One Martini backbone bead per residue (centre of mass of N, CA, C, O) as a GRO file, in nm:
protein
  511
    1MET     BB    1   6.372   4.936  -4.560
    2ALA     BB    2   6.398   4.636  -4.617
    3ASN     BB    3   6.609   4.585  -4.395
    4ARG     BB    4   6.437   4.673  -4.159
    5SER     BB    5   6.211   4.466  -4.206
    6ARG     BB    6   6.389   4.213  -4.183
    7THR     BB    7   6.487   4.274  -3.895
    8ALA     BB    8   6.212   4.274  -3.757
    9ARG     BB    9   6.133   3.983  -3.830
   10THR     BB   10   6.376   3.850  -3.694
   11THR     BB   11   6.321   3.956  -3.408
   12ALA     BB   12   6.034   3.833  -3.377
   13ALA     BB   13   6.121   3.539  -3.418
   14ALA     BB   14   6.315   3.535  -3.179
   15ARG     BB   15   6.094   3.584  -2.968
   16ARG     BB   16   5.917   3.325  -3.045
   17TRP     BB   17   6.146   3.145  -2.996
   18VAL     BB   18   6.172   2.816  -2.846
   19PRO     BB   19   6.299   2.577  -2.702
   20PRO     BB   20   6.188   2.252  -2.687
   21ALA     BB   21   6.233   2.192  -2.383
   22ILE     BB   22   6.078   2.438  -2.280
   23MET     BB   23   5.805   2.372  -2.412
   24THR     BB   24   5.757   2.101  -2.273
   25PHE     BB   25   5.764   2.206  -1.984
   26ALA     BB   26   5.529   2.410  -2.013
   27ALA     BB   27   5.310   2.209  -2.095
   28MET     BB   28   5.325   2.032  -1.846
   29ALA     BB   29   5.260   2.255  -1.644
   30ALA     BB   30   4.982   2.329  -1.758
   31LEU     BB   31   4.852   2.049  -1.732
   32THR     BB   32   4.893   2.022  -1.430
   33ALA     BB   33   4.724   2.270  -1.354
   34LEU     BB   34   4.457   2.176  -1.482
   35THR     BB   35   4.433   1.911  -1.326
   36ALA     BB   36   4.434   2.036  -1.045
   37ASP     BB   37   4.188   2.217  -1.089
   38ALA     BB   38   3.986   1.990  -1.153
   39ALA     BB   39   4.029   1.834  -0.887
   40ALA     BB   40   3.931   2.069  -0.707
   41ARG     BB   41   3.636   2.076  -0.835
   42GLN     BB   42   3.627   1.767  -0.789
   43ALA     BB   43   3.500   1.519  -0.632
   44PRO     BB   44   3.589   1.253  -0.481
   45ARG     BB   45   3.605   0.930  -0.542
   46PRO     BB   46   3.504   0.664  -0.416
   47ALA     BB   47   3.590   0.390  -0.299
   48ALA     BB   48   3.602   0.084  -0.394
   49ILE     BB   49   3.378  -0.178  -0.385
   50LYS     BB   50   3.374  -0.492  -0.242
   51GLU     BB   51   3.305  -0.807  -0.222
   52THR     BB   52   3.146  -0.905   0.093
   53THR     BB   53   3.178  -1.118   0.387
   54ALA     BB   54   3.097  -1.202   0.680
   55ALA     BB   55   3.271  -1.336   0.978
   56ARG     BB   56   2.990  -1.515   0.986
   57ASP     BB   57   2.695  -1.637   1.053
   58ALA     BB   58   2.422  -1.606   0.851
   59GLY     BB   59   2.123  -1.478   0.814
   60GLU     BB   60   1.840  -1.357   0.721
   61PRO     BB   61   1.746  -1.116   0.528
   62ILE     BB   62   1.587  -0.782   0.617
   63MET     BB   63   1.795  -0.580   0.464
   64ALA     BB   64   1.851  -0.325   0.209
   65ILE     BB   65   2.126  -0.096   0.127
   66VAL     BB   66   2.151   0.174  -0.098
   67SER     BB   67   2.421   0.363  -0.233
   68ILE     BB   68   2.456   0.612  -0.459
   69ARG     BB   69   2.727   0.746  -0.404
   70THR     BB   70   2.899   0.453  -0.356
   71GLN     BB   71   2.789   0.209  -0.509
   72HIS     BB   72   2.624   0.021  -0.284
   73VAL     BB   73   2.542  -0.288  -0.109
   74THR     BB   74   2.366  -0.384   0.199
   75LEU     BB   75   2.323  -0.661   0.409
   76TYR     BB   76   2.084  -0.755   0.673
   77ASP     BB   77   2.048  -0.884   0.980
   78THR     BB   78   1.994  -0.909   1.319
   79GLU     BB   79   2.329  -0.840   1.370
   80GLY     BB   80   2.395  -0.725   1.074
   81TRP     BB   81   2.614  -0.739   0.845
   82ILE     BB   82   2.670  -0.980   0.551
   83LEU     BB   83   2.660  -0.810   0.274
   84ARG     BB   84   2.874  -0.681   0.001
   85ALA     BB   85   2.838  -0.459  -0.295
   86PRO     BB   86   2.852  -0.351  -0.593
   87VAL     BB   87   2.695  -0.098  -0.804
   88SER     BB   88   2.443   0.012  -1.053
   89THR     BB   89   2.282   0.286  -1.114
   90GLY     BB   90   2.132   0.544  -1.237
   91THR     BB   91   2.160   0.759  -1.472
   92THR     BB   92   2.139   1.042  -1.617
   93GLY     BB   93   1.778   1.066  -1.641
   94ARG     BB   94   1.776   0.750  -1.486
   95GLU     BB   95   1.730   0.756  -1.192
   96THR     BB   96   1.735   0.615  -0.898
   97PRO     BB   97   1.510   0.611  -0.663
   98ALA     BB   98   1.481   0.749  -0.359
   99GLY     BB   99   1.389   0.523  -0.081
  100VAL     BB  100   1.112   0.310   0.011
  101PHE     BB  101   1.102  -0.049  -0.002
  102ALA     BB  102   0.999  -0.374  -0.145
  103VAL     BB  103   0.973  -0.693  -0.214
  104VAL     BB  104   0.725  -0.814  -0.469
  105ASP     BB  105   0.922  -0.982  -0.668
  106LYS     BB  106   1.040  -1.289  -0.838
  107GLU     BB  107   1.295  -1.368  -1.104
  108LYS     BB  108   1.532  -1.563  -1.236
  109ASP     BB  109   1.448  -1.526  -1.564
  110HIS     BB  110   1.470  -1.212  -1.681
  111HIS     BB  111   1.317  -0.993  -1.932
  112SER     BB  112   1.301  -0.712  -2.090
  113ASN     BB  113   1.017  -0.503  -2.214
  114MET     BB  114   1.204  -0.229  -2.294
  115TYR     BB  115   1.523  -0.350  -2.351
  116ASP     BB  116   1.567  -0.572  -2.580
  117ASP     BB  117   1.547  -0.827  -2.394
  118ALA     BB  118   1.708  -0.793  -2.151
  119SER     BB  119   1.898  -0.933  -1.919
  120MET     BB  120   1.763  -1.008  -1.564
  121PRO     BB  121   1.899  -1.171  -1.343
  122ASN     BB  122   1.773  -1.216  -1.045
  123MET     BB  123   1.499  -1.072  -1.002
  124GLN     BB  124   1.397  -0.791  -0.777
  125ARG     BB  125   1.115  -0.640  -0.718
  126ILE     BB  126   1.006  -0.288  -0.606
  127THR     BB  127   0.830  -0.225  -0.862
  128TRP     BB  128   0.573  -0.242  -1.110
  129ASN     BB  129   0.743  -0.035  -1.320
  130GLY     BB  130   1.067  -0.169  -1.308
  131ILE     BB  131   1.208  -0.165  -1.036
  132ALA     BB  132   1.527  -0.334  -0.966
  133LEU     BB  133   1.705  -0.614  -0.872
  134HIS     BB  134   2.009  -0.720  -1.054
  135GLY     BB  135   2.197  -0.861  -1.277
  136GLY     BB  136   2.509  -0.699  -1.399
  137PRO     BB  137   2.698  -0.470  -1.532
  138LEU     BB  138   3.007  -0.309  -1.385
  139PRO     BB  139   3.183  -0.004  -1.447
  140GLY     BB  140   3.194   0.191  -1.163
  141TYR     BB  141   2.912   0.327  -1.227
  142ALA     BB  142   2.649   0.488  -1.320
  143ALA     BB  143   2.439   0.285  -1.584
  144SER     BB  144   2.145   0.261  -1.568
  145HIS     BB  145   1.772   0.276  -1.610
  146GLY     BB  146   1.710   0.245  -1.264
  147CYS     BB  147   1.831   0.014  -1.166
  148VAL     BB  148   1.998  -0.242  -0.965
  149ARG     BB  149   2.306  -0.343  -1.013
  150MET     BB  150   2.469  -0.660  -0.981
  151PRO     BB  151   2.655  -0.901  -0.942
  152PHE     BB  152   2.592  -1.197  -1.069
  153GLY     BB  153   2.671  -1.381  -0.828
  154PHE     BB  154   2.537  -1.213  -0.608
  155ALA     BB  155   2.245  -1.224  -0.718
  156GLU     BB  156   2.223  -1.531  -0.696
  157LYS     BB  157   2.278  -1.558  -0.393
  158LEU     BB  158   2.048  -1.361  -0.301
  159PHE     BB  159   1.788  -1.487  -0.420
  160ASP     BB  160   1.785  -1.741  -0.208
  161LYS     BB  161   1.766  -1.549   0.067
  162THR     BB  162   1.509  -1.407  -0.003
  163ARG     BB  163   1.197  -1.231   0.050
  164ILE     BB  164   0.899  -1.132   0.045
  165GLY     BB  165   0.928  -0.798   0.194
  166MET     BB  166   1.194  -0.699   0.182
  167ARG     BB  167   1.378  -0.442   0.269
  168VAL     BB  168   1.437  -0.141   0.059
  169ILE     BB  169   1.700   0.099   0.068
  170ILE     BB  170   1.742   0.418  -0.097
  171SER     BB  171   2.029   0.620  -0.074
  172PRO     BB  172   2.205   0.900  -0.137
  173GLU     BB  173   2.370   0.803   0.095
  174ASN     BB  174   2.496   0.688   0.361
  175ALA     BB  175   2.353   0.399   0.536
  176GLU     BB  176   2.259   0.272   0.869
  177PRO     BB  177   2.184   0.071   1.116
  178VAL     BB  178   2.065   0.144   1.451
  179GLU     BB  179   2.028   0.119   1.758
  180PHE     BB  180   1.687   0.131   1.910
  181SER     BB  181   1.481   0.332   2.139
  182HIS     BB  182   1.120   0.368   2.226
  183PRO     BB  183   0.801   0.419   2.356
  184ALA     BB  184   0.652   0.420   2.057
  185LEU     BB  185   0.708   0.142   2.018
  186LEU     BB  186   0.630  -0.170   1.974
  187VAL     BB  187   0.463  -0.384   2.228
  188PRO     BB  188   0.436  -0.693   2.297
  189LYS     BB  189   0.242  -0.980   2.403
  190ALA     BB  190   0.297  -1.290   2.505
  191GLU     BB  191   0.000  -1.398   2.517
  192ALA     BB  192  -0.079  -1.308   2.230
  193ILE     BB  193   0.135  -1.466   2.077
  194ALA     BB  194   0.053  -1.751   2.187
  195ALA     BB  195  -0.260  -1.728   2.086
  196ALA     BB  196  -0.259  -1.675   1.775
  197PRO     BB  197  -0.265  -1.957   1.636
  198ALA     BB  198  -0.535  -2.055   1.759
  199ARG     BB  199  -0.705  -1.823   1.649
  200ALA     BB  200  -0.635  -1.871   1.345
  201GLU     BB  201  -0.786  -2.155   1.356
  202ALA     BB  202  -1.072  -2.098   1.496
  203LEU     BB  203  -1.208  -1.840   1.365
  204PRO     BB  204  -1.268  -1.949   1.080
  205ARG     BB  205  -1.472  -2.156   1.176
  206GLU     BB  206  -1.663  -1.954   1.306
  207ALA     BB  207  -1.708  -1.795   1.045
  208GLY     BB  208  -1.831  -2.029   0.885
  209GLU     BB  209  -2.073  -2.079   1.071
  210ALA     BB  210  -2.187  -1.792   1.051
  211ALA     BB  211  -2.231  -1.796   0.746
  212LYS     BB  212  -2.424  -2.035   0.740
  213ALA     BB  213  -2.637  -1.914   0.931
  214ALA     BB  214  -2.690  -1.660   0.761
  215ASP     BB  215  -2.797  -1.807   0.512
  216GLU     BB  216  -3.034  -1.950   0.649
  217THR     BB  217  -3.179  -1.697   0.763
  218LYS     BB  218  -3.213  -1.563   0.489
  219LYS     BB  219  -3.393  -1.779   0.365
  220ALA     BB  220  -3.617  -1.773   0.581
  221ALA     BB  221  -3.688  -1.474   0.539
  222ALA     BB  222  -3.766  -1.503   0.240
  223THR     BB  223  -3.994  -1.707   0.280
  224ALA     BB  224  -4.163  -1.535   0.477
  225ALA     BB  225  -4.200  -1.298   0.282
  226ARG     BB  226  -4.358  -1.455   0.065
  227GLU     BB  227  -4.590  -1.547   0.246
  228THR     BB  228  -4.684  -1.264   0.339
  229ALA     BB  229  -4.744  -1.160   0.057
  230SER     BB  230  -4.977  -1.366  -0.006
  231LEU     BB  231  -5.143  -1.301   0.248
  232THR     BB  232  -5.197  -1.005   0.184
  233ALA     BB  233  -5.353  -1.062  -0.078
  234SER     BB  234  -5.582  -1.224   0.060
  235LEU     BB  235  -5.684  -1.001   0.245
  236ARG     BB  236  -5.760  -0.802   0.024
  237LYS     BB  237  -5.966  -0.986  -0.108
  238LEU     BB  238  -6.158  -1.023   0.139
  239GLU     BB  239  -6.211  -0.722   0.185
  240GLY     BB  240  -6.344  -0.681  -0.091
  241GLN     BB  241  -6.571  -0.888  -0.062
  242LYS     BB  242  -6.699  -0.769   0.196
  243ALA     BB  243  -6.760  -0.492   0.079
  244ARG     BB  244  -6.955  -0.595  -0.139
  245ALA     BB  245  -7.151  -0.738   0.053
  246GLU     BB  246  -7.227  -0.478   0.211
  247ALA     BB  247  -7.335  -0.332  -0.038
  248GLU     BB  248  -7.560  -0.536  -0.103
  249LEU     BB  249  -7.706  -0.506   0.170
  250ALA     BB  250  -7.766  -0.206   0.145
  251SER     BB  251  -7.933  -0.236  -0.118
  252ALA     BB  252  -8.148  -0.428  -0.005
  253GLU     BB  253  -8.253  -0.241   0.218
  254LYS     BB  254  -8.339  -0.015   0.028
  255ALA     BB  255  -8.539  -0.187  -0.141
  256LEU     BB  256  -8.725  -0.263   0.096
  257VAL     BB  257  -8.818   0.025   0.168
  258SER     BB  258  -8.915   0.087  -0.148
  259ALA     BB  259  -9.131  -0.111  -0.154
  260LYS     BB  260  -9.479  -0.151  -0.301
  261THR     BB  261  -9.487  -0.458  -0.314
  262ASP     BB  262  -9.495  -0.782  -0.232
  263GLU     BB  263  -9.298  -0.882  -0.446
  264THR     BB  264  -9.065  -0.674  -0.400
  265ARG     BB  265  -9.041  -0.732  -0.099
  266ALA     BB  266  -8.962  -1.032  -0.122
  267ARG     BB  267  -8.712  -0.991  -0.300
  268ALA     BB  268  -8.562  -0.805  -0.103
  269GLU     BB  269  -8.553  -1.001   0.138
  270ASP     BB  270  -8.385  -1.217  -0.002
  271LEU     BB  271  -8.136  -1.040  -0.064
  272LYS     BB  272  -8.075  -0.967   0.231
  273GLN     BB  273  -8.018  -1.251   0.339
  274LYS     BB  274  -7.789  -1.321   0.150
  275ALA     BB  275  -7.610  -1.074   0.219
  276THR     BB  276  -7.584  -1.136   0.519
  277ALA     BB  277  -7.450  -1.415   0.494
  278LYS     BB  278  -7.207  -1.328   0.321
  279ALA     BB  279  -7.091  -1.113   0.513
  280ALA     BB  280  -7.052  -1.301   0.753
  281GLU     BB  281  -6.864  -1.505   0.620
  282LEU     BB  282  -6.641  -1.302   0.536
  283GLY     BB  283  -6.584  -1.202   0.821
  284THR     BB  284  -6.486  -1.470   0.932
  285GLN     BB  285  -6.255  -1.511   0.729
  286LEU     BB  286  -6.105  -1.246   0.794
  287ASP     BB  287  -6.050  -1.294   1.092
  288ALA     BB  288  -5.886  -1.556   1.050
  289ALA     BB  289  -5.673  -1.436   0.858
  290LYS     BB  290  -5.569  -1.221   1.057
  291ALA     BB  291  -5.476  -1.414   1.276
  292ASP     BB  292  -5.278  -1.568   1.097
  293ALA     BB  293  -5.112  -1.320   0.998
  294THR     BB  294  -4.999  -1.223   1.265
  295SER     BB  295  -4.813  -1.466   1.317
  296LYS     BB  296  -4.663  -1.455   1.042
  297LEU     BB  297  -4.560  -1.162   1.063
  298ASP     BB  298  -4.399  -1.207   1.321
  299ALA     BB  299  -4.218  -1.430   1.202
  300ALA     BB  300  -4.099  -1.254   0.973
  301ALA     BB  301  -3.974  -1.036   1.154
  302ALA     BB  302  -3.794  -1.233   1.310
  303ALA     BB  303  -3.639  -1.338   1.062
  304LYS     BB  304  -3.522  -1.064   0.979
  305GLU     BB  305  -3.370  -1.008   1.244
  306ALA     BB  306  -3.199  -1.267   1.241
  307ALA     BB  307  -3.055  -1.200   0.977
  308LYS     BB  308  -2.924  -0.942   1.074
  309VAL     BB  309  -2.763  -1.067   1.308
  310ALA     BB  310  -2.612  -1.281   1.136
  311GLN     BB  311  -2.466  -1.079   0.952
  312ALA     BB  312  -2.312  -0.936   1.177
  313ARG     BB  313  -2.163  -1.190   1.275
  314LYS     BB  314  -2.028  -1.257   1.012
  315ALA     BB  315  -1.860  -0.995   0.995
  316ALA     BB  316  -1.717  -1.017   1.271
  317THR     BB  317  -1.585  -1.299   1.231
  318ALA     BB  318  -1.434  -1.229   0.973
  319LYS     BB  319  -1.263  -1.006   1.097
  320ALA     BB  320  -1.137  -1.176   1.323
  321ALA     BB  321  -1.006  -1.385   1.132
  322SER     BB  322  -0.833  -1.186   0.977
  323GLU     BB  323  -0.677  -1.075   1.223
  324ALA     BB  324  -0.561  -1.349   1.311
  325LYS     BB  325  -0.388  -1.392   1.056
  326LEU     BB  326  -0.236  -1.115   1.062
  327ALA     BB  327  -0.093  -1.171   1.343
  328LEU     BB  328   0.127  -1.363   1.183
  329GLU     BB  329   0.226  -1.085   1.072
  330PRO     BB  330   0.398  -0.840   0.989
  331VAL     BB  331   0.399  -0.490   1.059
  332SER     BB  332   0.317  -0.180   0.884
  333ILE     BB  333   0.402   0.165   0.927
  334TYR     BB  334   0.272   0.487   0.804
  335VAL     BB  335   0.394   0.829   0.828
  336SER     BB  336   0.253   1.136   0.701
  337ARG     BB  337   0.303   1.474   0.674
  338ALA     BB  338   0.149   1.545   0.410
  339THR     BB  339  -0.139   1.384   0.510
  340GLN     BB  340  -0.185   1.320   0.817
  341LYS     BB  341  -0.127   0.997   0.816
  342LEU     BB  342  -0.207   0.652   0.897
  343TYR     BB  343  -0.068   0.336   0.796
  344VAL     BB  344  -0.157  -0.015   0.733
  345ARG     BB  345   0.038  -0.320   0.663
  346ARG     BB  346  -0.039  -0.663   0.546
  347GLN     BB  347  -0.001  -0.973   0.473
  348THR     BB  348  -0.219  -1.236   0.332
  349GLN     BB  349  -0.103  -1.471   0.133
  350LYS     BB  350  -0.249  -1.375  -0.124
  351PRO     BB  351  -0.283  -1.389  -0.439
  352ALA     BB  352  -0.302  -1.207  -0.698
  353PRO     BB  353  -0.558  -1.201  -0.933
  354ASP     BB  354  -0.345  -1.082  -1.175
  355GLY     BB  355  -0.075  -1.154  -1.099
  356GLY     BB  356   0.163  -1.116  -0.901
  357GLY     BB  357   0.205  -1.146  -0.603
  358VAL     BB  358   0.053  -0.999  -0.314
  359VAL     BB  359  -0.180  -0.924  -0.084
  360PHE     BB  360  -0.259  -0.628   0.096
  361ASP     BB  361  -0.352  -0.506   0.388
  362ALA     BB  362  -0.561  -0.175   0.423
  363THR     BB  363  -0.781  -0.110   0.672
  364ILE     BB  364  -0.577   0.104   0.796
  365GLU     BB  365  -0.683   0.457   0.814
  366VAL     BB  366  -0.561   0.746   0.988
  367PRO     BB  367  -0.536   1.000   1.166
  368VAL     BB  368  -0.251   1.207   1.270
  369LYS     BB  369  -0.046   1.331   1.519
  370ILE     BB  370   0.167   1.625   1.449
  371SER     BB  371   0.398   1.806   1.560
  372ASN     BB  372   0.477   2.059   1.384
  373PRO     BB  373   0.377   2.013   1.065
  374GLU     BB  374   0.558   2.244   0.917
  375ARG     BB  375   0.800   2.064   0.995
  376PRO     BB  376   1.044   1.881   0.920
  377ILE     BB  377   1.117   1.509   0.969
  378GLY     BB  378   1.185   1.316   0.753
  379THR     BB  379   1.338   0.981   0.690
  380HIS     BB  380   1.234   0.686   0.873
  381VAL     BB  381   1.346   0.349   0.974
  382PHE     BB  382   1.180   0.109   1.174
  383THR     BB  383   1.310  -0.211   1.300
  384ALA     BB  384   1.220  -0.532   1.388
  385VAL     BB  385   1.469  -0.782   1.437
  386ALA     BB  386   1.397  -0.891   1.739
  387ARG     BB  387   1.375  -1.054   2.019
  388ASN     BB  388   1.329  -0.967   2.369
  389GLU     BB  389   1.271  -0.900   2.700
  390SER     BB  390   1.083  -0.636   2.605
  391GLY     BB  391   1.015  -0.779   2.296
  392LEU     BB  392   1.185  -0.566   2.096
  393ARG     BB  393   1.436  -0.513   1.856
  394TRP     BB  394   1.571  -0.204   1.729
  395THR     BB  395   1.606  -0.005   1.432
  396ALA     BB  396   1.766   0.278   1.255
  397VAL     BB  397   1.695   0.471   0.948
  398THR     BB  398   1.841   0.751   0.775
  399ILE     BB  399   1.776   0.941   0.448
  400ASP     BB  400   1.621   1.214   0.556
  401HIS     BB  401   1.669   1.521   0.687
  402GLY     BB  402   1.540   1.672   0.989
  403ASP     BB  403   1.506   1.496   1.208
  404ASP     BB  404   1.578   1.289   1.425
  405ALA     BB  405   1.463   0.990   1.518
  406LYS     BB  406   1.363   1.067   1.801
  407SER     BB  407   1.218   1.336   1.730
  408ALA     BB  408   1.020   1.213   1.532
  409LEU     BB  409   0.873   1.026   1.739
  410ASP     BB  410   0.793   1.254   1.939
  411ARG     BB  411   0.578   1.383   1.717
  412ILE     BB  412   0.417   1.115   1.748
  413THR     BB  413   0.061   0.999   1.764
  414ILE     BB  414  -0.064   0.699   1.818
  415PRO     BB  415  -0.345   0.559   1.814
  416GLN     BB  416  -0.482   0.348   2.044
  417GLU     BB  417  -0.658   0.166   1.856
  418VAL     BB  418  -0.414   0.074   1.689
  419LEU     BB  419  -0.241  -0.048   1.912
  420ASP     BB  420  -0.455  -0.258   2.007
  421ARG     BB  421  -0.447  -0.419   1.727
  422ILE     BB  422  -0.106  -0.454   1.679
  423ALA     BB  423   0.096  -0.471   1.924
  424PRO     BB  424   0.052  -0.753   2.073
  425THR     BB  425   0.154  -0.907   1.774
  426ALA     BB  426   0.426  -0.810   1.724
  427LEU     BB  427   0.694  -0.869   1.494
  428PRO     BB  428   0.942  -0.949   1.342
  429ARG     BB  429   0.971  -0.704   1.072
  430SER     BB  430   0.855  -0.482   1.181
  431SER     BB  431   0.736  -0.136   1.102
  432ILE     BB  432   0.837   0.220   1.096
  433ILE     BB  433   0.739   0.500   0.895
  434ILE     BB  434   0.880   0.827   0.856
  435SER     BB  435   0.750   1.112   0.657
  436ASP     BB  436   0.713   1.383   0.442
  437GLU     BB  437   0.589   1.191   0.249
  438PRO     BB  438   0.397   1.057   0.043
  439LEU     BB  439   0.271   0.818  -0.115
  440SER     BB  440   0.337   0.654  -0.371
  441LYS     BB  441   0.189   0.570  -0.675
  442GLU     BB  442   0.313   0.264  -0.634
  443THR     BB  443   0.101   0.222  -0.431
  444ASN     BB  444  -0.068  -0.090  -0.373
  445TYR     BB  445  -0.232  -0.394  -0.317
  446ARG     BB  446   0.077  -0.534  -0.405
  447THR     BB  447   0.210  -0.350  -0.181
  448GLU     BB  448   0.389  -0.199   0.005
  449PHE     BB  449   0.556   0.060   0.090
  450VAL     BB  450   0.600   0.360  -0.119
  451THR     BB  451   0.878   0.588  -0.104
  452VAL     BB  452   0.982   0.914  -0.233
  453LEU     BB  453   1.224   1.144  -0.280
  454SER     BB  454   1.160   1.475  -0.389
  455ASN     BB  455   1.481   1.582  -0.362
  456GLN     BB  456   1.522   1.363  -0.585
  457PRO     BB  457   1.589   1.204  -0.855
  458GLN     BB  458   1.341   1.023  -1.104
  459GLY     BB  459   1.416   0.913  -1.399
  460GLY     BB  460   1.342   0.601  -1.376
  461PHE     BB  461   1.026   0.666  -1.412
  462ILE     BB  462   0.985   0.802  -1.693
  463THR     BB  463   1.042   0.531  -1.883
  464ARG     BB  464   0.791   0.423  -1.730
  465LYS     BB  465   0.520   0.267  -1.673
  466PRO     BB  466   0.258   0.275  -1.509
  467THR     BB  467   0.061   0.132  -1.314
  468PRO     BB  468  -0.191  -0.046  -1.392
  469PRO     BB  469  -0.526   0.018  -1.342
  470ASP     BB  470  -0.628  -0.296  -1.331
  471ILE     BB  471  -0.485  -0.334  -1.025
  472LEU     BB  472  -0.698  -0.160  -0.903
  473VAL     BB  473  -0.882  -0.111  -0.604
  474ASP     BB  474  -1.201   0.039  -0.493
  475GLY     BB  475  -1.287  -0.187  -0.272
  476PRO     BB  476  -1.428  -0.400  -0.083
  477ASN     BB  477  -1.422  -0.732  -0.002
  478ASP     BB  478  -1.482  -1.042   0.138
  479ASP     BB  479  -1.198  -0.995   0.310
  480GLY     BB  480  -1.186  -0.677   0.394
  481PHE     BB  481  -1.046  -0.530   0.172
  482ASN     BB  482  -0.905  -0.179   0.186
  483PRO     BB  483  -0.776   0.034  -0.005
  484PHE     BB  484  -0.535   0.299  -0.057
  485PHE     BB  485  -0.558   0.634  -0.217
  486GLN     BB  486  -0.354   0.915  -0.258
  487ALA     BB  487  -0.352   1.218  -0.342
  488TRP     BB  488  -0.102   1.410  -0.490
  489ASN     BB  489   0.074   1.694  -0.342
  490PRO     BB  490   0.339   1.885  -0.443
  491GLN     BB  491   0.302   2.122  -0.225
  492ALA     BB  492   0.356   1.930   0.039
  493VAL     BB  493   0.649   1.924  -0.074
  494ASN     BB  494   0.977   1.924  -0.137
  495THR     BB  495   1.121   2.066  -0.462
  496ARG     BB  496   1.422   2.103  -0.361
  497ARG     BB  497   1.723   2.047  -0.453
  498ARG     BB  498   2.011   1.991  -0.368
  499GLY     BB  499   2.183   2.302  -0.444
  500GLY     BB  500   1.911   2.480  -0.561
  501GLN     BB  501   1.762   2.307  -0.761
  502GLU     BB  502   1.493   2.282  -0.937
  503TYR     BB  503   1.242   2.016  -0.863
  504GLN     BB  504   1.003   1.815  -1.027
  505PRO     BB  505   0.842   1.552  -0.969
  506VAL     BB  506   0.832   1.239  -1.155
  507GLN     BB  507   0.527   1.057  -1.186
  508PRO     BB  508   0.313   0.826  -1.245
  509ARG     BB  509  -0.008   0.794  -1.347
  510TRP     BB  510  -0.311   0.604  -1.187
  511TRP     BB  511  -0.592   0.812  -1.193
   0.00000   0.00000   0.00000
């Protein structure tokens, strides 16, 4: 029995034993199979992007496009791409939000107030809650807390070339501008462009004169109102005195009728004569005062009407002067399918009162007609890059597909009154953005339009404080600035991330 058991164990061990060379070969084969299987399941990593400069003289950058998928940024001037470099966008959970932005502030030597005073050299802010382009380490993959890191030297070179307001587009995939034309795009008028500088110089003077005249007429009307107020009080006093004198006369006449003796009759007659004289005198004074009051009351009414007219002219000339100055700036239009509205923004070149950035005019906000509004339209950016013989040369960039760019514009009807105000003086760098999205909550009075794709992760917003409420403006000021803030309805936009995963956009609240 023991021998059989020993034999069985020996046989089993013989079956388990494999020569070392065969074991090594089998292990290598298994590892190769696993590696091949993993490679089959994993999408290939895009080829590394190197820092590149176009082989031509470059103009001023008008647009930067960041590709999250391939981790690179490309800068464009009026003729095409000029600079390209690798980047690191936000890592999982802190993703850089995809969407449409613009540079709102620049700081050469910036340090983070969120992440241990980390250096963020050559920082170009695109939202006020901390999303920015800046120099930083690039490990070759997404690694930031939501910002777009660029090579240190590239960030330094770029910092001196850009200006506030440069468009920054962050795309989930690769995107690039293509030449584009469409009858709905803005067409300027040469005569309006030529006349704009003179109007911008003359109309503010006219507005100043109108304001001065309005102040003077307002003071005159106030003086006339005070005078008529005292005159009215004098009339009431005279009317009261006359009424009392007439009452005394009536009493004297009654006493005269009822007098029984010569003495009482004589006393009553004397009282009647005095009362008659007093009533007559007060009547004469009252008639003269009423005649004088009539002319003064007419003058006061005329002064009041003149002040009203002057104030209206003051407002009209101030608006015209503001429009004349704005006509010297590129105009940006945003059309939202979510809100069914059209918005217009232009830089005022006035520094924000709370520091940082400039104020944007947002006085135009109107309903817009979008055909088939229930159907997605995508997100498209149309940019006037330069003048040409027909007015302006345009490009189009699409970062979220619904319709193609042409079909998207075909569905929009811009109100004629808006076109009349902005099209004649439209300049290069003007833009039209069409999107399914509402304006981001980060859009405020010192930003151009900020829109974020709701079907893409936005973790980079989560760790940041929302834009402080104290920079929000609630109504128009003396410059005619009237900002807009739209309540965001998450039901109005698509909340399903590509790939089928449900995703509810997370953005900071600021109202």
